[in-house]
PDB file of C-alpha atoms in Angstrom:
ATOM      1  CA  UNK A1427     -33.815 -30.132  25.566  1.00 40.00           C
ATOM      2  CA  UNK A1428     -35.098 -26.977  24.024  1.00 41.00           C
ATOM      3  CA  UNK A1429     -31.563 -25.887  23.231  1.00 43.00           C
ATOM      4  CA  UNK A1430     -30.415 -29.370  22.365  1.00 44.00           C
ATOM      5  CA  UNK A1431     -30.009 -28.635  18.680  1.00 43.00           C
ATOM      6  CA  UNK A1432     -27.990 -25.487  19.028  1.00 41.00           C
ATOM      7  CA  UNK A1433     -25.728 -26.756  21.720  1.00 43.00           C
ATOM      8  CA  UNK A1434     -25.145 -30.142  20.292  1.00 41.00           C
ATOM      9  CA  UNK A1435     -24.243 -28.660  16.909  1.00 43.00           C
ATOM     10  CA  UNK A1436     -21.741 -26.368  18.551  1.00 44.00           C
ATOM     11  CA  UNK A1437     -20.570 -29.147  20.784  1.00 43.00           C
ATOM     12  CA  UNK A1438     -19.924 -31.414  17.865  1.00 46.00           C
ATOM     13  CA  UNK A1439     -17.917 -28.681  16.234  1.00 47.00           C
ATOM     14  CA  UNK A1440     -15.692 -28.173  19.223  1.00 52.00           C
ATOM     15  CA  UNK A1441     -15.572 -31.513  20.908  1.00 52.00           C
ATOM     16  CA  UNK A1442     -15.957 -33.436  17.706  1.00 56.00           C
ATOM     17  CA  UNK A1443     -18.812 -35.557  18.969  1.00 62.00           C
ATOM     18  CA  UNK A1444     -22.205 -35.422  20.583  1.00 68.00           C
ATOM     19  CA  UNK A1445     -22.152 -34.422  24.234  1.00 67.00           C
ATOM     20  CA  UNK A1446     -22.645 -37.395  26.457  1.00 71.00           C
ATOM     21  CA  UNK A1447     -23.251 -35.784  29.810  1.00 78.00           C
ATOM     22  CA  UNK A1448     -25.270 -32.856  30.976  1.00 79.00           C
ATOM     23  CA  UNK A1449     -22.341 -30.509  31.599  1.00 77.00           C
ATOM     24  CA  UNK A1450     -21.007 -31.197  28.117  1.00 76.00           C
ATOM     25  CA  UNK A1451     -24.330 -30.207  26.669  1.00 78.00           C
ATOM     26  CA  UNK A1452     -24.335 -26.971  28.665  1.00 77.00           C
ATOM     27  CA  UNK A1453     -20.701 -26.070  28.084  1.00 74.00           C
ATOM     28  CA  UNK A1454     -19.483 -27.967  25.065  1.00 73.00           C
ATOM     29  CA  UNK A1455     -15.954 -26.561  24.954  1.00 70.00           C
ATOM     30  CA  UNK A1456     -12.684 -28.167  25.760  1.00 67.00           C
ATOM     31  CA  UNK A1457     -10.626 -25.612  27.685  1.00 64.00           C
ATOM     32  CA  UNK A1458      -7.713 -25.868  25.194  1.00 63.00           C
ATOM     33  CA  UNK A1459     -10.217 -25.810  22.388  1.00 60.00           C
ATOM     34  CA  UNK A1460     -11.738 -22.657  23.809  1.00 59.00           C
ATOM     35  CA  UNK A1461      -8.325 -20.983  23.694  1.00 57.00           C
ATOM     36  CA  UNK A1462      -7.866 -22.158  20.129  1.00 57.00           C
ATOM     37  CA  UNK A1463     -11.247 -20.751  19.121  1.00 58.00           C
ATOM     38  CA  UNK A1464     -10.350 -17.379  20.587  1.00 68.00           C
ATOM     39  CA  UNK A1465      -7.098 -17.311  18.612  1.00 75.00           C
ATOM     40  CA  UNK A1466      -8.993 -18.080  15.448  1.00 76.00           C
ATOM     41  CA  UNK A1467     -11.528 -15.444  16.306  1.00 81.00           C
ATOM     42  CA  UNK A1468      -8.676 -12.986  16.712  1.00 83.00           C
ATOM     43  CA  UNK A1469      -7.274 -14.063  13.356  1.00 83.00           C
ATOM     44  CA  UNK A1470     -10.673 -13.526  11.771  1.00 87.00           C
ATOM     45  CA  UNK A1471     -10.868 -10.121  13.387  1.00 88.00           C
ATOM     46  CA  UNK A1472      -7.377  -9.270  12.102  1.00 89.00           C
ATOM     47  CA  UNK A1473      -8.396 -10.191   8.561  1.00 91.00           C
ATOM     48  CA  UNK A1474     -11.533  -8.080   8.880  1.00 93.00           C
ATOM     49  CA  UNK A1475      -9.444  -5.154  10.118  1.00 94.00           C
ATOM     50  CA  UNK A1476      -7.098  -5.731   7.182  1.00 94.00           C
ATOM     51  CA  UNK A1477     -10.090  -5.552   4.841  1.00 95.00           C
ATOM     52  CA  UNK A1478     -11.180  -2.323   6.489  1.00 96.00           C
ATOM     53  CA  UNK A1479      -7.725  -0.810   6.021  1.00 96.00           C
ATOM     54  CA  UNK A1480      -7.743  -1.892   2.377  1.00 96.00           C
ATOM     55  CA  UNK A1481     -11.199  -0.377   1.913  1.00 96.00           C
ATOM     56  CA  UNK A1482      -9.999   2.879   3.454  1.00 96.00           C
ATOM     57  CA  UNK A1483      -6.960   3.002   1.144  1.00 96.00           C
ATOM     58  CA  UNK A1484      -9.151   2.209  -1.853  1.00 96.00           C
ATOM     59  CA  UNK A1485     -11.537   4.934  -0.704  1.00 95.00           C
ATOM     60  CA  UNK A1486      -8.715   7.469  -0.722  1.00 94.00           C
ATOM     61  CA  UNK A1487      -7.753   6.343  -4.231  1.00 94.00           C
ATOM     62  CA  UNK A1488     -11.336   6.769  -5.433  1.00 94.00           C
ATOM     63  CA  UNK A1489     -11.510  10.146  -3.708  1.00 92.00           C
ATOM     64  CA  UNK A1490      -8.292  11.241  -5.368  1.00 90.00           C
ATOM     65  CA  UNK A1491      -9.811  10.475  -8.773  1.00 89.00           C
ATOM     66  CA  UNK A1492     -13.168  12.081  -8.017  1.00 90.00           C
ATOM     67  CA  UNK A1493     -11.907  15.094  -6.133  1.00 85.00           C
ATOM     68  CA  UNK A1494      -8.207  15.685  -6.741  1.00 82.00           C
ATOM     69  CA  UNK A1495      -6.701  18.091  -4.234  1.00 81.00           C
ATOM     70  CA  UNK A1496      -4.321  19.679  -6.651  1.00 76.00           C
ATOM     71  CA  UNK A1497      -4.327  22.322  -9.245  1.00 78.00           C
ATOM     72  CA  UNK A1498      -2.163  22.425 -12.297  1.00 79.00           C
ATOM     73  CA  UNK A1499      -0.625  25.800 -12.766  1.00 83.00           C
ATOM     74  CA  UNK A1500       0.023  26.487 -16.433  1.00 88.00           C
ATOM     75  CA  UNK A1501       1.911  29.254 -18.021  1.00 91.00           C
ATOM     76  CA  UNK A1502       2.115  29.805 -21.758  1.00 93.00           C
ATOM     77  CA  UNK A1503       5.726  30.076 -22.852  1.00 93.00           C
ATOM     78  CA  UNK A1504       5.817  30.439 -26.599  1.00 93.00           C
ATOM     79  CA  UNK A1505       4.389  29.163 -29.818  1.00 93.00           C
ATOM     80  CA  UNK A1506       6.306  26.323 -31.452  1.00 91.00           C
ATOM     81  CA  UNK A1507       6.907  28.490 -34.512  1.00 91.00           C
ATOM     82  CA  UNK A1508       8.642  31.099 -32.348  1.00 92.00           C
ATOM     83  CA  UNK A1509      11.418  28.718 -31.383  1.00 93.00           C
ATOM     84  CA  UNK A1510      13.309  27.270 -34.331  1.00 93.00           C
ATOM     85  CA  UNK A1511      15.029  23.903 -34.160  1.00 93.00           C
ATOM     86  CA  UNK A1512      18.282  24.086 -32.231  1.00 93.00           C
ATOM     87  CA  UNK A1513      17.055  27.386 -30.807  1.00 93.00           C
ATOM     88  CA  UNK A1514      16.215  28.731 -27.373  1.00 95.00           C
ATOM     89  CA  UNK A1515      13.601  30.976 -25.863  1.00 94.00           C
ATOM     90  CA  UNK A1516      14.202  32.675 -22.512  1.00 94.00           C
ATOM     91  CA  UNK A1517      11.315  33.265 -20.143  1.00 93.00           C
ATOM     92  CA  UNK A1518      10.488  33.724 -16.459  1.00 93.00           C
ATOM     93  CA  UNK A1519       9.068  30.793 -14.531  1.00 90.00           C
ATOM     94  CA  UNK A1520       7.551  30.159 -11.995  1.00 87.00           C
ATOM     95  CA  UNK A1521       7.934  33.791 -10.810  1.00 88.00           C
ATOM     96  CA  UNK A1522       9.079  36.900 -12.601  1.00 88.00           C
ATOM     97  CA  UNK A1523      12.438  36.625 -10.805  1.00 89.00           C
ATOM     98  CA  UNK A1524      13.176  33.079 -11.959  1.00 91.00           C
ATOM     99  CA  UNK A1525      14.901  32.817 -15.300  1.00 92.00           C
ATOM    100  CA  UNK A1526      14.192  29.766 -17.430  1.00 94.00           C
ATOM    101  CA  UNK A1527      15.051  28.568 -20.890  1.00 94.00           C
ATOM    102  CA  UNK A1528      12.951  26.666 -23.435  1.00 95.00           C
ATOM    103  CA  UNK A1529      14.958  24.650 -25.934  1.00 95.00           C
ATOM    104  CA  UNK A1530      13.862  23.209 -29.248  1.00 95.00           C
ATOM    105  CA  UNK A1531      16.291  20.339 -29.606  1.00 94.00           C
ATOM    106  CA  UNK A1532      17.689  19.414 -33.008  1.00 92.00           C
ATOM    107  CA  UNK A1533      15.656  16.155 -32.933  1.00 91.00           C
ATOM    108  CA  UNK A1534      12.459  18.218 -32.586  1.00 91.00           C
ATOM    109  CA  UNK A1535      11.724  17.758 -28.900  1.00 92.00           C
ATOM    110  CA  UNK A1536      10.998  20.664 -26.536  1.00 94.00           C
ATOM    111  CA  UNK A1537      12.609  20.814 -23.101  1.00 95.00           C
ATOM    112  CA  UNK A1538      12.806  23.562 -20.522  1.00 95.00           C
ATOM    113  CA  UNK A1539      15.057  24.192 -17.544  1.00 95.00           C
ATOM    114  CA  UNK A1540      15.610  26.773 -14.920  1.00 94.00           C
ATOM    115  CA  UNK A1541      18.474  28.820 -16.303  1.00 92.00           C
ATOM    116  CA  UNK A1542      20.056  29.437 -12.922  1.00 94.00           C
ATOM    117  CA  UNK A1543      23.390  27.656 -12.886  1.00 95.00           C
ATOM    118  CA  UNK A1544      23.489  25.127 -10.054  1.00 94.00           C
ATOM    119  CA  UNK A1545      26.975  26.321  -9.164  1.00 94.00           C
ATOM    120  CA  UNK A1546      26.531  30.011  -8.262  1.00 93.00           C
ATOM    121  CA  UNK A1547      23.210  30.917  -9.917  1.00 92.00           C
ATOM    122  CA  UNK A1548      24.584  32.719 -12.960  1.00 94.00           C
ATOM    123  CA  UNK A1549      22.263  32.777 -15.985  1.00 93.00           C
ATOM    124  CA  UNK A1550      22.874  29.839 -18.288  1.00 94.00           C
ATOM    125  CA  UNK A1551      22.517  30.334 -22.055  1.00 94.00           C
ATOM    126  CA  UNK A1552      22.159  27.956 -24.983  1.00 95.00           C
ATOM    127  CA  UNK A1553      25.136  27.734 -27.311  1.00 94.00           C
ATOM    128  CA  UNK A1554      23.491  26.546 -30.517  1.00 92.00           C
ATOM    129  CA  UNK A1555      26.788  25.908 -32.314  1.00 93.00           C
ATOM    130  CA  UNK A1556      28.112  23.570 -29.635  1.00 93.00           C
ATOM    131  CA  UNK A1557      24.538  22.458 -28.801  1.00 94.00           C
ATOM    132  CA  UNK A1558      25.217  22.870 -25.089  1.00 94.00           C
ATOM    133  CA  UNK A1559      23.889  24.917 -22.223  1.00 95.00           C
ATOM    134  CA  UNK A1560      26.754  27.059 -20.977  1.00 95.00           C
ATOM    135  CA  UNK A1561      27.288  29.106 -17.853  1.00 95.00           C
ATOM    136  CA  UNK A1562      29.591  32.032 -18.696  1.00 93.00           C
ATOM    137  CA  UNK A1563      30.709  32.703 -15.121  1.00 94.00           C
ATOM    138  CA  UNK A1564      32.823  29.600 -14.511  1.00 93.00           C
ATOM    139  CA  UNK A1565      32.400  27.748 -17.794  1.00 92.00           C
ATOM    140  CA  UNK A1566      29.954  25.236 -16.493  1.00 94.00           C
ATOM    141  CA  UNK A1567      28.438  23.106 -19.239  1.00 96.00           C
ATOM    142  CA  UNK A1568      25.118  21.236 -19.151  1.00 96.00           C
ATOM    143  CA  UNK A1569      23.579  18.654 -21.453  1.00 95.00           C
ATOM    144  CA  UNK A1570      20.540  20.251 -23.171  1.00 95.00           C
ATOM    145  CA  UNK A1571      18.744  16.865 -23.393  1.00 94.00           C
ATOM    146  CA  UNK A1572      18.867  16.034 -19.694  1.00 94.00           C
ATOM    147  CA  UNK A1573      20.130  19.138 -17.946  1.00 94.00           C
ATOM    148  CA  UNK A1574      22.972  17.108 -16.412  1.00 95.00           C
ATOM    149  CA  UNK A1575      26.302  18.835 -15.790  1.00 95.00           C
ATOM    150  CA  UNK A1576      28.980  17.872 -18.320  1.00 95.00           C
ATOM    151  CA  UNK A1577      31.913  20.098 -17.452  1.00 94.00           C
ATOM    152  CA  UNK A1578      33.029  22.844 -15.094  1.00 93.00           C
ATOM    153  CA  UNK A1579      32.233  23.290 -11.422  1.00 94.00           C
ATOM    154  CA  UNK A1580      28.454  22.516 -11.395  1.00 95.00           C
ATOM    155  CA  UNK A1581      27.684  19.164  -9.781  1.00 95.00           C
ATOM    156  CA  UNK A1582      23.890  19.125  -9.973  1.00 95.00           C
ATOM    157  CA  UNK A1583      21.536  19.044 -12.957  1.00 95.00           C
ATOM    158  CA  UNK A1584      19.516  22.072 -13.950  1.00 95.00           C
ATOM    159  CA  UNK A1585      15.975  21.779 -12.549  1.00 94.00           C
ATOM    160  CA  UNK A1586      13.720  20.738 -15.407  1.00 93.00           C
ATOM    161  CA  UNK A1587      10.321  22.257 -16.096  1.00 94.00           C
ATOM    162  CA  UNK A1588       7.378  20.081 -17.096  1.00 92.00           C
ATOM    163  CA  UNK A1589       5.991  21.061 -20.463  1.00 94.00           C
ATOM    164  CA  UNK A1590       2.761  20.434 -22.278  1.00 92.00           C
ATOM    165  CA  UNK A1591       1.701  21.365 -25.743  1.00 91.00           C
ATOM    166  CA  UNK A1592      -1.746  22.413 -26.823  1.00 90.00           C
ATOM    167  CA  UNK A1593      -1.994  23.095 -30.509  1.00 91.00           C
ATOM    168  CA  UNK A1594       1.053  25.160 -31.322  1.00 91.00           C
ATOM    169  CA  UNK A1595       1.419  26.644 -27.863  1.00 93.00           C
ATOM    170  CA  UNK A1596       3.928  25.297 -25.363  1.00 94.00           C
ATOM    171  CA  UNK A1597       3.001  25.546 -21.673  1.00 94.00           C
ATOM    172  CA  UNK A1598       4.995  25.150 -18.497  1.00 93.00           C
ATOM    173  CA  UNK A1599       3.076  23.083 -15.960  1.00 89.00           C
ATOM    174  CA  UNK A1600       3.399  22.706 -12.252  1.00 83.00           C
ATOM    175  CA  UNK A1601       1.161  20.625 -10.027  1.00 73.00           C
ATOM    176  CA  UNK A1602       0.389  22.355  -6.765  1.00 70.00           C
ATOM    177  CA  UNK A1603      -1.617  21.217  -3.748  1.00 64.00           C
ATOM    178  CA  UNK A1604      -4.745  23.229  -3.065  1.00 64.00           C
TER     179      UNK A1604
ATOM    180  CA  UNK B 807     -14.771 -43.251  45.551  1.00 42.00           C
ATOM    181  CA  UNK B 808     -16.748 -44.463  42.653  1.00 45.00           C
ATOM    182  CA  UNK B 809     -18.501 -41.123  42.456  1.00 46.00           C
ATOM    183  CA  UNK B 810     -15.205 -39.240  42.299  1.00 45.00           C
ATOM    184  CA  UNK B 811     -13.949 -41.484  39.557  1.00 44.00           C
ATOM    185  CA  UNK B 812     -17.061 -41.000  37.527  1.00 45.00           C
ATOM    186  CA  UNK B 813     -16.794 -37.191  37.860  1.00 47.00           C
ATOM    187  CA  UNK B 814     -13.159 -37.290  36.815  1.00 48.00           C
ATOM    188  CA  UNK B 815     -14.007 -39.383  33.852  1.00 44.00           C
ATOM    189  CA  UNK B 816     -16.505 -36.753  32.831  1.00 48.00           C
ATOM    190  CA  UNK B 817     -14.018 -33.914  32.920  1.00 51.00           C
ATOM    191  CA  UNK B 818     -10.997 -35.612  31.463  1.00 50.00           C
ATOM    192  CA  UNK B 819     -10.195 -38.502  29.288  1.00 48.00           C
ATOM    193  CA  UNK B 820     -11.750 -39.333  26.002  1.00 47.00           C
ATOM    194  CA  UNK B 821     -14.229 -36.438  26.082  1.00 48.00           C
ATOM    195  CA  UNK B 822     -11.461 -33.879  25.555  1.00 51.00           C
ATOM    196  CA  UNK B 823      -9.572 -33.629  22.333  1.00 57.00           C
ATOM    197  CA  UNK B 824      -6.359 -31.608  22.083  1.00 63.00           C
ATOM    198  CA  UNK B 825      -5.539 -29.713  18.907  1.00 63.00           C
ATOM    199  CA  UNK B 826      -3.310 -31.629  16.546  1.00 69.00           C
ATOM    200  CA  UNK B 827       0.434 -31.088  17.033  1.00 72.00           C
ATOM    201  CA  UNK B 828       1.620 -27.752  15.673  1.00 77.00           C
ATOM    202  CA  UNK B 829      -1.881 -26.455  15.067  1.00 76.00           C
ATOM    203  CA  UNK B 830      -1.785 -23.821  17.785  1.00 77.00           C
ATOM    204  CA  UNK B 831       1.667 -22.727  16.702  1.00 83.00           C
ATOM    205  CA  UNK B 832       0.467 -22.409  13.112  1.00 82.00           C
ATOM    206  CA  UNK B 833      -2.500 -20.280  14.122  1.00 80.00           C
ATOM    207  CA  UNK B 834      -0.270 -18.118  16.325  1.00 83.00           C
ATOM    208  CA  UNK B 835       2.250 -17.676  13.512  1.00 85.00           C
ATOM    209  CA  UNK B 836      -0.498 -16.703  11.104  1.00 82.00           C
ATOM    210  CA  UNK B 837      -1.805 -14.271  13.673  1.00 84.00           C
ATOM    211  CA  UNK B 838       1.617 -12.701  14.269  1.00 88.00           C
ATOM    212  CA  UNK B 839       2.317 -12.288  10.547  1.00 88.00           C
ATOM    213  CA  UNK B 840      -1.213 -10.992  10.012  1.00 86.00           C
ATOM    214  CA  UNK B 841      -0.852  -8.325  12.689  1.00 89.00           C
ATOM    215  CA  UNK B 842       2.535  -7.324  11.247  1.00 91.00           C
ATOM    216  CA  UNK B 843       1.017  -7.002   7.764  1.00 91.00           C
ATOM    217  CA  UNK B 844      -1.860  -5.037   9.232  1.00 92.00           C
ATOM    218  CA  UNK B 845       0.697  -2.571  10.593  1.00 94.00           C
ATOM    219  CA  UNK B 846       2.120  -2.268   7.084  1.00 95.00           C
ATOM    220  CA  UNK B 847      -1.393  -1.685   5.746  1.00 95.00           C
ATOM    221  CA  UNK B 848      -1.911   1.058   8.295  1.00 96.00           C
ATOM    222  CA  UNK B 849       1.356   2.609   7.154  1.00 96.00           C
ATOM    223  CA  UNK B 850       0.230   2.391   3.514  1.00 96.00           C
ATOM    224  CA  UNK B 851      -3.026   4.087   4.464  1.00 96.00           C
ATOM    225  CA  UNK B 852      -1.198   6.989   6.100  1.00 96.00           C
ATOM    226  CA  UNK B 853       1.051   7.355   3.048  1.00 95.00           C
ATOM    227  CA  UNK B 854      -1.984   7.343   0.751  1.00 95.00           C
ATOM    228  CA  UNK B 855      -3.659  10.013   2.853  1.00 94.00           C
ATOM    229  CA  UNK B 856      -0.478  12.065   2.959  1.00 93.00           C
ATOM    230  CA  UNK B 857      -0.045  11.869  -0.818  1.00 91.00           C
ATOM    231  CA  UNK B 858      -3.700  12.701  -1.414  1.00 90.00           C
ATOM    232  CA  UNK B 859      -3.657  15.729   0.867  1.00 89.00           C
ATOM    233  CA  UNK B 860      -0.320  16.801  -0.634  1.00 85.00           C
ATOM    234  CA  UNK B 861      -1.845  16.705  -4.104  1.00 82.00           C
ATOM    235  CA  UNK B 862       0.642  14.071  -5.303  1.00 81.00           C
ATOM    236  CA  UNK B 863      -1.784  11.293  -6.081  1.00 79.00           C
ATOM    237  CA  UNK B 864      -0.151   9.813  -9.167  1.00 83.00           C
ATOM    238  CA  UNK B 865       0.881   6.541  -7.532  1.00 87.00           C
ATOM    239  CA  UNK B 866      -1.757   6.206  -4.829  1.00 91.00           C
ATOM    240  CA  UNK B 867      -3.437   3.343  -6.693  1.00 93.00           C
ATOM    241  CA  UNK B 868      -0.270   1.294  -6.209  1.00 94.00           C
ATOM    242  CA  UNK B 869      -0.662   1.579  -2.436  1.00 95.00           C
ATOM    243  CA  UNK B 870      -4.259   0.362  -2.690  1.00 95.00           C
ATOM    244  CA  UNK B 871      -3.135  -2.594  -4.821  1.00 96.00           C
ATOM    245  CA  UNK B 872      -0.482  -3.603  -2.268  1.00 96.00           C
ATOM    246  CA  UNK B 873      -3.000  -3.233   0.567  1.00 96.00           C
ATOM    247  CA  UNK B 874      -5.499  -5.334  -1.379  1.00 96.00           C
ATOM    248  CA  UNK B 875      -2.921  -8.063  -1.948  1.00 95.00           C
ATOM    249  CA  UNK B 876      -2.163  -8.164   1.770  1.00 94.00           C
ATOM    250  CA  UNK B 877      -5.880  -8.471   2.482  1.00 95.00           C
ATOM    251  CA  UNK B 878      -6.279 -11.274  -0.054  1.00 94.00           C
ATOM    252  CA  UNK B 879      -3.301 -13.051   1.503  1.00 92.00           C
ATOM    253  CA  UNK B 880      -4.965 -12.717   4.900  1.00 90.00           C
ATOM    254  CA  UNK B 881      -8.193 -14.175   3.541  1.00 91.00           C
ATOM    255  CA  UNK B 882      -6.273 -17.088   2.087  1.00 90.00           C
ATOM    256  CA  UNK B 883      -4.462 -17.746   5.362  1.00 86.00           C
ATOM    257  CA  UNK B 884      -7.757 -17.515   7.245  1.00 85.00           C
ATOM    258  CA  UNK B 885      -9.304 -20.001   4.867  1.00 86.00           C
ATOM    259  CA  UNK B 886      -6.434 -22.421   5.265  1.00 83.00           C
ATOM    260  CA  UNK B 887      -6.190 -22.110   9.036  1.00 78.00           C
ATOM    261  CA  UNK B 888      -9.879 -22.264   9.846  1.00 73.00           C
ATOM    262  CA  UNK B 889     -10.368 -25.484   7.962  1.00 72.00           C
ATOM    263  CA  UNK B 890     -11.226 -27.952  10.637  1.00 64.00           C
ATOM    264  CA  UNK B 891      -9.062 -31.033  10.728  1.00 60.00           C
ATOM    265  CA  UNK B 892     -10.912 -34.250  10.183  1.00 59.00           C
ATOM    266  CA  UNK B 893     -12.073 -35.517  13.562  1.00 56.00           C
ATOM    267  CA  UNK B 894     -10.405 -38.710  14.542  1.00 54.00           C
ATOM    268  CA  UNK B 895     -13.434 -40.611  15.621  1.00 54.00           C
ATOM    269  CA  UNK B 896     -13.000 -43.808  17.360  1.00 55.00           C
ATOM    270  CA  UNK B 897     -15.575 -46.454  16.930  1.00 55.00           C
ATOM    271  CA  UNK B 898     -17.991 -46.461  19.777  1.00 53.00           C
ATOM    272  CA  UNK B 899     -17.949 -49.392  22.030  1.00 50.00           C
TER     273      UNK B 899
END
């Protein structure tokens, strides 16, 4: 009797009615219903686990904003006034052995590429009259806007370098993990 | 004899109510899909961690959004499936 309320409430939920006999009051579950409850419990658990996984992913996102594990390596290339429109500036990036070229396109945009030809690594130069990047070794030609090969043996684009501008200075940027 | 019959009538018959047709299958299907999606969420979590530790965290937020959508879908399914069907009560004699 003392547990009448609790049991009968549960019993109503599972059996759909008040228990009539003593054993129903003590164990108010249908055996199929018991199985069904456990499946639902498992489903509830799965959803909770799903929420936990979401929370963990969101936590990583928050962590990546609060404490980014990367450093941006910047290297000053040249001042904008040093490179006239339709002109080029040659520099070394990311190491002193890697040749690169900064282009000031006729439309005013700055782009930079590694100046190693993707065919046999000859140094590529900017032909301002033809407005093309040219490899003198095997007459490979690249598009200065995209770095894509246009003619000759090269099949792959020139690797592009990410640029940023601060005031009049142009920087090459590279994100690196810590 | 009479005793046996009365015991049987206690354990079977109108006391017990089976789940409505297809209900168990629906719950099982929801469970199977849920566990599959949870595997995908786990995969998303590992990708997010990999990107974060690799310092390439530009698109990590997208992974969290997808994971959140899966979780919301799971909540919705849970809500739909745990709604108890109306009990078919018979008038008492």
